[in-house]
Amino acid sequence: MGIFIQILLVLLTLLGVGIIVYTRNIVHAAYALCLALVGIAGIYVILMSELLAVVQIMLYAGGVVILLAFGVMMTNRLRGDKVISGSNNALIGAIISLSLFSALAYLISNANFRTANIDHNDQIREIGISFLTEHIVAFELIAFVLLVALVGAAYLAKMAGDE
Amino acid sequence: MNEEHLTYYLYFAAFLFSSGVFVVLTKRSAIFVLIGVELMLNGANLVLASFSQYDHDMKGQIFAIFAIVITVCEVSIALAILLNIYRKTRVSNLDELREVGN
């Protein structure tokens, strides 16, 4: 049963990635990205990273995809264009990405990882404690970076609106 | 979970990363390029999460959460910049973009 769900989630993600690679419609690509991200969130649950799965769905599938759809509407759609985008250098891109994949697959097949069985109980509590003790500097910095980035993005978008 | 599962997920993450590279290299629209970058970042996060299950401290998961927050910042800034470029030059295909500036 578990292996069946894993294969299903991987196929869902592969479907999303395949649609992104083949489609020429940007809105379809944004929704296919949403599909792939939900599939990856399910894989996170199987990999025993439940908090990461929740963060993935809330920030990526909820935030980033909506932002991308807004981006499409604010650029191409304003002029009444079709949201169709061509592609070029398909052969060179395929060669580069396939050789990258085969290099990575060669490294993975030669690697020898030792694995261990570890119980992850009370995971969110552990992560919260380590955010506020061991990783406190990174935690505060990331909050500051998020604030500055959001204010900056709002300012840049306002500048665009004033033109 | 044994080692076969780990390598299987690593292959899957490598596939996600290289298809992201393909999308970044071939598509014309800037928003498509952003989608490709998202795919690459998800491949990297999947590697972090799949190693994190063998770690007592769950460092991989914590790192992946930080990476996701940085990605959200990046996407919001990138879309604001794209909006500015579009309003100024009426261009959303990266090939047609010849000048950045006034």
PDB file of C-alpha atoms in Angstrom:
ATOM      1  CA  MET A   1       0.000   0.000   0.000  1.00  0.00           C
ATOM      2  CA  GLY A   2       2.775   2.420   0.952  1.00  0.00           C
ATOM      3  CA  ILE A   3       4.745   1.712  -2.207  1.00  0.00           C
ATOM      4  CA  PHE A   4       1.573   2.179  -4.254  1.00  0.00           C
ATOM      5  CA  ILE A   5       1.022   5.669  -2.785  1.00  0.00           C
ATOM      6  CA  GLN A   6       4.671   6.545  -3.385  1.00  0.00           C
ATOM      7  CA  ILE A   7       4.456   5.548  -7.046  1.00  0.00           C
ATOM      8  CA  LEU A   8       1.200   7.480  -7.418  1.00  0.00           C
ATOM      9  CA  LEU A   9       2.749  10.655  -5.961  1.00  0.00           C
ATOM     10  CA  VAL A  10       5.844  10.342  -8.139  1.00  0.00           C
ATOM     11  CA  LEU A  11       3.652   9.875 -11.221  1.00  0.00           C
ATOM     12  CA  LEU A  12       1.589  12.954 -10.254  1.00  0.00           C
ATOM     13  CA  THR A  13       4.760  15.030  -9.991  1.00  0.00           C
ATOM     14  CA  LEU A  14       6.098  13.637 -13.259  1.00  0.00           C
ATOM     15  CA  LEU A  15       2.816  14.540 -14.969  1.00  0.00           C
ATOM     16  CA  GLY A  16       3.123  18.126 -13.738  1.00  0.00           C
ATOM     17  CA  VAL A  17       6.760  18.387 -14.850  1.00  0.00           C
ATOM     18  CA  GLY A  18       5.914  16.874 -18.234  1.00  0.00           C
ATOM     19  CA  ILE A  19       3.131  19.403 -18.802  1.00  0.00           C
ATOM     20  CA  ILE A  20       5.526  22.247 -17.884  1.00  0.00           C
ATOM     21  CA  VAL A  21       8.136  20.981 -20.334  1.00  0.00           C
ATOM     22  CA  TYR A  22       5.730  20.392 -23.244  1.00  0.00           C
ATOM     23  CA  THR A  23       3.140  23.153 -22.973  1.00  0.00           C
ATOM     24  CA  ARG A  24       3.450  26.547 -24.584  1.00  0.00           C
ATOM     25  CA  ASN A  25       0.713  28.171 -22.522  1.00  0.00           C
ATOM     26  CA  ILE A  26       2.084  29.987 -19.476  1.00  0.00           C
ATOM     27  CA  VAL A  27      -1.118  29.685 -17.404  1.00  0.00           C
ATOM     28  CA  HIS A  28      -1.235  25.930 -18.011  1.00  0.00           C
ATOM     29  CA  ALA A  29       2.414  25.760 -16.915  1.00  0.00           C
ATOM     30  CA  ALA A  30       1.607  27.629 -13.681  1.00  0.00           C
ATOM     31  CA  TYR A  31      -1.213  25.206 -12.829  1.00  0.00           C
ATOM     32  CA  ALA A  32       0.938  22.203 -13.770  1.00  0.00           C
ATOM     33  CA  LEU A  33       3.575  23.613 -11.399  1.00  0.00           C
ATOM     34  CA  CYS A  34       0.884  23.600  -8.702  1.00  0.00           C
ATOM     35  CA  LEU A  35       0.217  19.897  -9.450  1.00  0.00           C
ATOM     36  CA  ALA A  36       3.907  19.036  -9.255  1.00  0.00           C
ATOM     37  CA  LEU A  37       4.325  20.957  -5.982  1.00  0.00           C
ATOM     38  CA  VAL A  38       1.405  19.130  -4.351  1.00  0.00           C
ATOM     39  CA  GLY A  39       2.931  15.815  -5.469  1.00  0.00           C
ATOM     40  CA  ILE A  40       6.282  16.806  -3.946  1.00  0.00           C
ATOM     41  CA  ALA A  41       4.495  17.774  -0.711  1.00  0.00           C
ATOM     42  CA  GLY A  42       3.052  14.235  -0.576  1.00  0.00           C
ATOM     43  CA  ILE A  43       6.538  12.823  -1.079  1.00  0.00           C
ATOM     44  CA  TYR A  44       7.712  14.965   1.859  1.00  0.00           C
ATOM     45  CA  VAL A  45       5.058  13.307   4.021  1.00  0.00           C
ATOM     46  CA  ILE A  46       6.363   9.890   2.981  1.00  0.00           C
ATOM     47  CA  LEU A  47       9.898  11.038   3.761  1.00  0.00           C
ATOM     48  CA  MET A  48       8.692  11.838   7.302  1.00  0.00           C
ATOM     49  CA  SER A  49       8.986  15.623   6.908  1.00  0.00           C
ATOM     50  CA  GLU A  50       5.446  16.656   7.730  1.00  0.00           C
ATOM     51  CA  LEU A  51       6.223  20.267   8.650  1.00  0.00           C
ATOM     52  CA  LEU A  52       8.065  20.709   5.368  1.00  0.00           C
ATOM     53  CA  ALA A  53       5.033  19.350   3.511  1.00  0.00           C
ATOM     54  CA  VAL A  54       2.736  21.877   5.201  1.00  0.00           C
ATOM     55  CA  VAL A  55       5.152  24.732   4.473  1.00  0.00           C
ATOM     56  CA  GLN A  56       5.410  23.558   0.861  1.00  0.00           C
ATOM     57  CA  ILE A  57       1.645  23.596   0.340  1.00  0.00           C
ATOM     58  CA  MET A  58       1.125  26.930   2.124  1.00  0.00           C
ATOM     59  CA  LEU A  59       3.998  28.879   0.587  1.00  0.00           C
ATOM     60  CA  TYR A  60       4.505  27.258  -2.805  1.00  0.00           C
ATOM     61  CA  ALA A  61       1.166  25.893  -3.904  1.00  0.00           C
ATOM     62  CA  GLY A  62      -0.701  28.722  -2.219  1.00  0.00           C
ATOM     63  CA  GLY A  63       1.624  31.675  -2.668  1.00  0.00           C
ATOM     64  CA  VAL A  64       4.094  31.286  -5.471  1.00  0.00           C
ATOM     65  CA  VAL A  65       1.664  29.834  -8.015  1.00  0.00           C
ATOM     66  CA  ILE A  66      -0.844  32.633  -7.373  1.00  0.00           C
ATOM     67  CA  LEU A  67       1.979  35.161  -7.765  1.00  0.00           C
ATOM     68  CA  LEU A  68       2.987  33.572 -11.078  1.00  0.00           C
ATOM     69  CA  ALA A  69      -0.612  33.640 -12.340  1.00  0.00           C
ATOM     70  CA  PHE A  70      -0.823  37.321 -11.365  1.00  0.00           C
ATOM     71  CA  GLY A  71       2.456  37.920 -13.197  1.00  0.00           C
ATOM     72  CA  VAL A  72       1.009  36.415 -16.366  1.00  0.00           C
ATOM     73  CA  MET A  73      -2.105  38.542 -16.103  1.00  0.00           C
ATOM     74  CA  MET A  74      -0.172  41.741 -15.407  1.00  0.00           C
ATOM     75  CA  THR A  75       2.206  41.348 -18.349  1.00  0.00           C
ATOM     76  CA  ASN A  76       0.891  39.463 -21.381  1.00  0.00           C
ATOM     77  CA  ARG A  77      -2.791  39.808 -20.630  1.00  0.00           C
ATOM     78  CA  LEU A  78      -2.754  43.602 -20.253  1.00  0.00           C
ATOM     79  CA  ARG A  79      -2.110  43.993 -23.943  1.00  0.00           C
ATOM     80  CA  GLY A  80      -4.642  41.303 -24.825  1.00  0.00           C
ATOM     81  CA  ASP A  81      -1.902  38.973 -26.070  1.00  0.00           C
ATOM     82  CA  LYS A  82      -2.248  35.236 -26.112  1.00  0.00           C
ATOM     83  CA  VAL A  83      -0.473  33.700 -23.136  1.00  0.00           C
ATOM     84  CA  ILE A  84       1.478  31.510 -25.538  1.00  0.00           C
ATOM     85  CA  SER A  85       5.245  31.472 -25.352  1.00  0.00           C
ATOM     86  CA  GLY A  86       7.495  29.697 -27.799  1.00  0.00           C
ATOM     87  CA  SER A  87      10.711  27.903 -27.081  1.00  0.00           C
ATOM     88  CA  ASN A  88      14.051  27.948 -28.779  1.00  0.00           C
ATOM     89  CA  ASN A  89      17.348  26.055 -28.627  1.00  0.00           C
ATOM     90  CA  ALA A  90      15.351  22.914 -27.791  1.00  0.00           C
ATOM     91  CA  LEU A  91      18.070  20.590 -29.055  1.00  0.00           C
ATOM     92  CA  ILE A  92      20.926  22.289 -27.177  1.00  0.00           C
ATOM     93  CA  GLY A  93      18.808  22.531 -24.023  1.00  0.00           C
ATOM     94  CA  ALA A  94      17.890  18.842 -24.250  1.00  0.00           C
ATOM     95  CA  ILE A  95      21.537  17.872 -24.726  1.00  0.00           C
ATOM     96  CA  ILE A  96      22.688  19.975 -21.761  1.00  0.00           C
ATOM     97  CA  SER A  97      19.946  18.830 -19.382  1.00  0.00           C
ATOM     98  CA  LEU A  98      20.247  15.155 -20.397  1.00  0.00           C
ATOM     99  CA  SER A  99      24.012  15.217 -19.881  1.00  0.00           C
ATOM    100  CA  LEU A 100      23.488  16.914 -16.507  1.00  0.00           C
ATOM    101  CA  PHE A 101      20.981  14.227 -15.547  1.00  0.00           C
ATOM    102  CA  SER A 102      23.261  11.407 -16.643  1.00  0.00           C
ATOM    103  CA  ALA A 103      26.193  12.905 -14.724  1.00  0.00           C
ATOM    104  CA  LEU A 104      24.061  13.176 -11.569  1.00  0.00           C
ATOM    105  CA  ALA A 105      22.686   9.651 -12.060  1.00  0.00           C
ATOM    106  CA  TYR A 106      26.231   8.313 -12.480  1.00  0.00           C
ATOM    107  CA  LEU A 107      27.284   9.996  -9.219  1.00  0.00           C
ATOM    108  CA  ILE A 108      24.203   8.669  -7.382  1.00  0.00           C
ATOM    109  CA  SER A 109      24.670   5.129  -8.656  1.00  0.00           C
ATOM    110  CA  ASN A 110      28.314   5.142  -7.542  1.00  0.00           C
ATOM    111  CA  ALA A 111      27.634   6.653  -4.134  1.00  0.00           C
ATOM    112  CA  ASN A 112      27.329   4.454  -1.094  1.00  0.00           C
ATOM    113  CA  PHE A 113      25.150   5.921   1.634  1.00  0.00           C
ATOM    114  CA  ARG A 114      24.862   4.368   5.050  1.00  0.00           C
ATOM    115  CA  THR A 115      21.323   4.582   6.331  1.00  0.00           C
ATOM    116  CA  ALA A 116      19.897   4.242   9.813  1.00  0.00           C
ATOM    117  CA  ASN A 117      16.458   3.767  11.262  1.00  0.00           C
ATOM    118  CA  ILE A 118      15.492   6.773  13.351  1.00  0.00           C
ATOM    119  CA  ASP A 119      12.190   7.502  15.043  1.00  0.00           C
ATOM    120  CA  HIS A 120      11.017  11.010  14.409  1.00  0.00           C
ATOM    121  CA  ASN A 121       8.575  11.609  17.219  1.00  0.00           C
ATOM    122  CA  ASP A 122       7.239  15.045  18.059  1.00  0.00           C
ATOM    123  CA  GLN A 123       8.957  16.513  15.061  1.00  0.00           C
ATOM    124  CA  ILE A 124       7.394  19.985  14.999  1.00  0.00           C
ATOM    125  CA  ARG A 125       8.302  20.554  18.654  1.00  0.00           C
ATOM    126  CA  GLU A 126      11.918  19.554  17.972  1.00  0.00           C
ATOM    127  CA  ILE A 127      12.102  21.863  14.951  1.00  0.00           C
ATOM    128  CA  GLY A 128      10.579  24.752  16.882  1.00  0.00           C
ATOM    129  CA  ILE A 129      13.068  24.339  19.709  1.00  0.00           C
ATOM    130  CA  SER A 130      16.006  24.212  17.332  1.00  0.00           C
ATOM    131  CA  PHE A 131      14.710  27.305  15.496  1.00  0.00           C
ATOM    132  CA  LEU A 132      14.742  29.248  18.752  1.00  0.00           C
ATOM    133  CA  THR A 133      17.988  27.906  20.179  1.00  0.00           C
ATOM    134  CA  GLU A 134      20.541  26.631  17.713  1.00  0.00           C
ATOM    135  CA  HIS A 135      19.357  28.423  14.566  1.00  0.00           C
ATOM    136  CA  ILE A 136      18.150  31.645  16.212  1.00  0.00           C
ATOM    137  CA  VAL A 137      20.406  33.922  14.120  1.00  0.00           C
ATOM    138  CA  ALA A 138      19.286  32.360  10.853  1.00  0.00           C
ATOM    139  CA  PHE A 139      15.668  32.485  12.001  1.00  0.00           C
ATOM    140  CA  GLU A 140      15.768  36.201  12.842  1.00  0.00           C
ATOM    141  CA  LEU A 141      17.735  36.998   9.692  1.00  0.00           C
ATOM    142  CA  ILE A 142      15.250  35.180   7.494  1.00  0.00           C
ATOM    143  CA  ALA A 143      12.382  37.081   9.086  1.00  0.00           C
ATOM    144  CA  PHE A 144      14.186  40.345   8.357  1.00  0.00           C
ATOM    145  CA  VAL A 145      14.994  39.292   4.781  1.00  0.00           C
ATOM    146  CA  LEU A 146      11.347  38.371   4.197  1.00  0.00           C
ATOM    147  CA  LEU A 147      10.177  41.747   5.501  1.00  0.00           C
ATOM    148  CA  VAL A 148      12.676  43.699   3.379  1.00  0.00           C
ATOM    149  CA  ALA A 149      11.888  41.630   0.280  1.00  0.00           C
ATOM    150  CA  LEU A 150       8.137  42.114   0.618  1.00  0.00           C
ATOM    151  CA  VAL A 151       8.442  45.882   1.208  1.00  0.00           C
ATOM    152  CA  GLY A 152      10.860  46.113  -1.721  1.00  0.00           C
ATOM    153  CA  ALA A 153       8.552  44.147  -3.992  1.00  0.00           C
ATOM    154  CA  ALA A 154       5.601  46.345  -3.066  1.00  0.00           C
ATOM    155  CA  TYR A 155       7.696  49.468  -3.708  1.00  0.00           C
ATOM    156  CA  LEU A 156       8.882  48.184  -7.105  1.00  0.00           C
ATOM    157  CA  ALA A 157       5.351  47.264  -8.143  1.00  0.00           C
ATOM    158  CA  LYS A 158       4.122  50.721  -7.075  1.00  0.00           C
ATOM    159  CA  MET A 159       6.827  52.318  -9.203  1.00  0.00           C
ATOM    160  CA  ALA A 160       5.519  50.307 -12.143  1.00  0.00           C
ATOM    161  CA  GLY A 161       1.992  51.489 -11.453  1.00  0.00           C
ATOM    162  CA  ASP A 162       2.982  55.174 -11.457  1.00  0.00           C
ATOM    163  CA  GLU A 163       4.308  55.128 -15.024  1.00  0.00           C
TER     164      GLU A 163
ATOM    165  CA  MET B   1      13.022   2.971   4.403  1.00  0.00           C
ATOM    166  CA  ASN B   2      16.220   1.419   3.168  1.00  0.00           C
ATOM    167  CA  GLU B   3      18.977   2.566   0.900  1.00  0.00           C
ATOM    168  CA  GLU B   4      17.190   1.662  -2.336  1.00  0.00           C
ATOM    169  CA  HIS B   5      14.432   4.101  -1.467  1.00  0.00           C
ATOM    170  CA  LEU B   6      17.003   6.826  -0.809  1.00  0.00           C
ATOM    171  CA  THR B   7      18.740   6.414  -4.168  1.00  0.00           C
ATOM    172  CA  TYR B   8      15.363   6.237  -5.882  1.00  0.00           C
ATOM    173  CA  TYR B   9      14.391   9.629  -4.465  1.00  0.00           C
ATOM    174  CA  LEU B  10      17.808  11.028  -5.361  1.00  0.00           C
ATOM    175  CA  TYR B  11      17.280   9.973  -8.988  1.00  0.00           C
ATOM    176  CA  PHE B  12      13.888  11.650  -8.897  1.00  0.00           C
ATOM    177  CA  ALA B  13      15.410  14.859  -7.508  1.00  0.00           C
ATOM    178  CA  ALA B  14      18.082  14.764 -10.236  1.00  0.00           C
ATOM    179  CA  PHE B  15      15.298  14.449 -12.809  1.00  0.00           C
ATOM    180  CA  LEU B  16      13.452  17.440 -11.326  1.00  0.00           C
ATOM    181  CA  PHE B  17      16.639  19.522 -11.351  1.00  0.00           C
ATOM    182  CA  SER B  18      17.568  18.700 -14.938  1.00  0.00           C
ATOM    183  CA  SER B  19      14.064  19.291 -16.262  1.00  0.00           C
ATOM    184  CA  GLY B  20      14.183  22.679 -14.498  1.00  0.00           C
ATOM    185  CA  VAL B  21      17.454  23.372 -16.324  1.00  0.00           C
ATOM    186  CA  PHE B  22      15.767  22.384 -19.599  1.00  0.00           C
ATOM    187  CA  VAL B  23      12.858  24.767 -18.987  1.00  0.00           C
ATOM    188  CA  VAL B  24      15.220  27.630 -18.056  1.00  0.00           C
ATOM    189  CA  LEU B  25      17.342  27.087 -21.166  1.00  0.00           C
ATOM    190  CA  THR B  26      14.623  26.667 -23.766  1.00  0.00           C
ATOM    191  CA  LYS B  27      11.532  28.693 -22.871  1.00  0.00           C
ATOM    192  CA  ARG B  28      11.254  32.260 -24.029  1.00  0.00           C
ATOM    193  CA  SER B  29       8.971  33.895 -21.508  1.00  0.00           C
ATOM    194  CA  ALA B  30      10.453  35.238 -18.290  1.00  0.00           C
ATOM    195  CA  ILE B  31       7.681  33.670 -16.212  1.00  0.00           C
ATOM    196  CA  PHE B  32       8.472  30.269 -17.722  1.00  0.00           C
ATOM    197  CA  VAL B  33      12.093  30.770 -16.671  1.00  0.00           C
ATOM    198  CA  LEU B  34      10.903  31.481 -13.119  1.00  0.00           C
ATOM    199  CA  ILE B  35       8.877  28.241 -13.185  1.00  0.00           C
ATOM    200  CA  GLY B  36      12.026  26.382 -14.235  1.00  0.00           C
ATOM    201  CA  VAL B  37      13.950  27.912 -11.331  1.00  0.00           C
ATOM    202  CA  GLU B  38      11.176  26.730  -8.997  1.00  0.00           C
ATOM    203  CA  LEU B  39      11.569  23.180 -10.321  1.00  0.00           C
ATOM    204  CA  MET B  40      15.329  23.261  -9.730  1.00  0.00           C
ATOM    205  CA  LEU B  41      14.860  24.521  -6.168  1.00  0.00           C
ATOM    206  CA  ASN B  42      12.333  21.763  -5.508  1.00  0.00           C
ATOM    207  CA  GLY B  43      14.830  19.152  -6.650  1.00  0.00           C
ATOM    208  CA  ALA B  44      17.376  20.542  -4.184  1.00  0.00           C
ATOM    209  CA  ASN B  45      14.788  20.590  -1.366  1.00  0.00           C
ATOM    210  CA  LEU B  46      13.829  16.988  -2.113  1.00  0.00           C
ATOM    211  CA  VAL B  47      17.464  15.940  -1.662  1.00  0.00           C
ATOM    212  CA  LEU B  48      17.613  17.796   1.670  1.00  0.00           C
ATOM    213  CA  ALA B  49      14.384  16.160   2.883  1.00  0.00           C
ATOM    214  CA  SER B  50      15.373  12.674   1.787  1.00  0.00           C
ATOM    215  CA  PHE B  51      18.649  12.874   3.701  1.00  0.00           C
ATOM    216  CA  SER B  52      16.936  14.488   6.680  1.00  0.00           C
ATOM    217  CA  GLN B  53      15.071  11.290   7.574  1.00  0.00           C
ATOM    218  CA  TYR B  54      18.345   9.655   8.648  1.00  0.00           C
ATOM    219  CA  ASP B  55      19.355  12.592  10.837  1.00  0.00           C
ATOM    220  CA  HIS B  56      18.507  12.945  14.519  1.00  0.00           C
ATOM    221  CA  ASP B  57      18.537  16.754  14.404  1.00  0.00           C
ATOM    222  CA  MET B  58      16.496  17.067  11.184  1.00  0.00           C
ATOM    223  CA  LYS B  59      18.991  19.638   9.871  1.00  0.00           C
ATOM    224  CA  GLY B  60      17.944  18.939   6.299  1.00  0.00           C
ATOM    225  CA  GLN B  61      14.331  19.813   6.992  1.00  0.00           C
ATOM    226  CA  ILE B  62      15.284  23.059   8.738  1.00  0.00           C
ATOM    227  CA  PHE B  63      17.552  23.998   5.853  1.00  0.00           C
ATOM    228  CA  ALA B  64      14.791  23.223   3.353  1.00  0.00           C
ATOM    229  CA  ILE B  65      12.339  25.469   5.213  1.00  0.00           C
ATOM    230  CA  PHE B  66      14.858  28.332   5.063  1.00  0.00           C
ATOM    231  CA  ALA B  67      15.360  27.643   1.343  1.00  0.00           C
ATOM    232  CA  ILE B  68      11.595  27.811   0.719  1.00  0.00           C
ATOM    233  CA  VAL B  69      11.315  31.191   2.467  1.00  0.00           C
ATOM    234  CA  ILE B  70      14.241  32.563   0.429  1.00  0.00           C
ATOM    235  CA  THR B  71      12.506  31.293  -2.722  1.00  0.00           C
ATOM    236  CA  VAL B  72       9.323  33.163  -1.859  1.00  0.00           C
ATOM    237  CA  CYS B  73      11.349  36.382  -1.458  1.00  0.00           C
ATOM    238  CA  GLU B  74      13.080  35.739  -4.774  1.00  0.00           C
ATOM    239  CA  VAL B  75       9.851  35.144  -6.680  1.00  0.00           C
ATOM    240  CA  SER B  76       8.133  38.258  -5.316  1.00  0.00           C
ATOM    241  CA  ILE B  77      11.114  40.495  -6.151  1.00  0.00           C
ATOM    242  CA  ALA B  78      11.538  38.891  -9.586  1.00  0.00           C
ATOM    243  CA  LEU B  79       7.882  39.410 -10.492  1.00  0.00           C
ATOM    244  CA  ALA B  80       8.014  43.050  -9.378  1.00  0.00           C
ATOM    245  CA  ILE B  81      11.099  43.586 -11.568  1.00  0.00           C
ATOM    246  CA  LEU B  82       9.388  41.852 -14.508  1.00  0.00           C
ATOM    247  CA  LEU B  83       6.354  44.091 -14.047  1.00  0.00           C
ATOM    248  CA  ASN B  84       8.592  47.163 -14.133  1.00  0.00           C
ATOM    249  CA  ILE B  85      10.403  45.958 -17.261  1.00  0.00           C
ATOM    250  CA  TYR B  86       7.073  45.198 -18.924  1.00  0.00           C
ATOM    251  CA  ARG B  87       5.630  48.622 -18.130  1.00  0.00           C
ATOM    252  CA  LYS B  88       8.737  50.355 -19.454  1.00  0.00           C
ATOM    253  CA  THR B  89       9.536  48.343 -22.563  1.00  0.00           C
ATOM    254  CA  ARG B  90       6.351  46.326 -23.328  1.00  0.00           C
ATOM    255  CA  VAL B  91       8.497  43.203 -23.549  1.00  0.00           C
ATOM    256  CA  SER B  92       7.931  39.935 -21.711  1.00  0.00           C
ATOM    257  CA  ASN B  93      10.038  37.633 -23.880  1.00  0.00           C
ATOM    258  CA  LEU B  94      13.616  37.523 -22.708  1.00  0.00           C
ATOM    259  CA  ASP B  95      15.000  37.311 -26.254  1.00  0.00           C
ATOM    260  CA  GLU B  96      13.508  40.652 -27.238  1.00  0.00           C
ATOM    261  CA  LEU B  97      14.899  42.408 -24.188  1.00  0.00           C
ATOM    262  CA  ARG B  98      17.863  44.347 -25.529  1.00  0.00           C
ATOM    263  CA  GLU B  99      18.377  47.029 -22.911  1.00  0.00           C
ATOM    264  CA  VAL B 100      17.852  47.427 -19.206  1.00  0.00           C
ATOM    265  CA  GLY B 101      17.896  50.951 -17.864  1.00  0.00           C
ATOM    266  CA  ASN B 102      16.336  54.168 -19.010  1.00  0.00           C
TER     267      ASN B 102
END
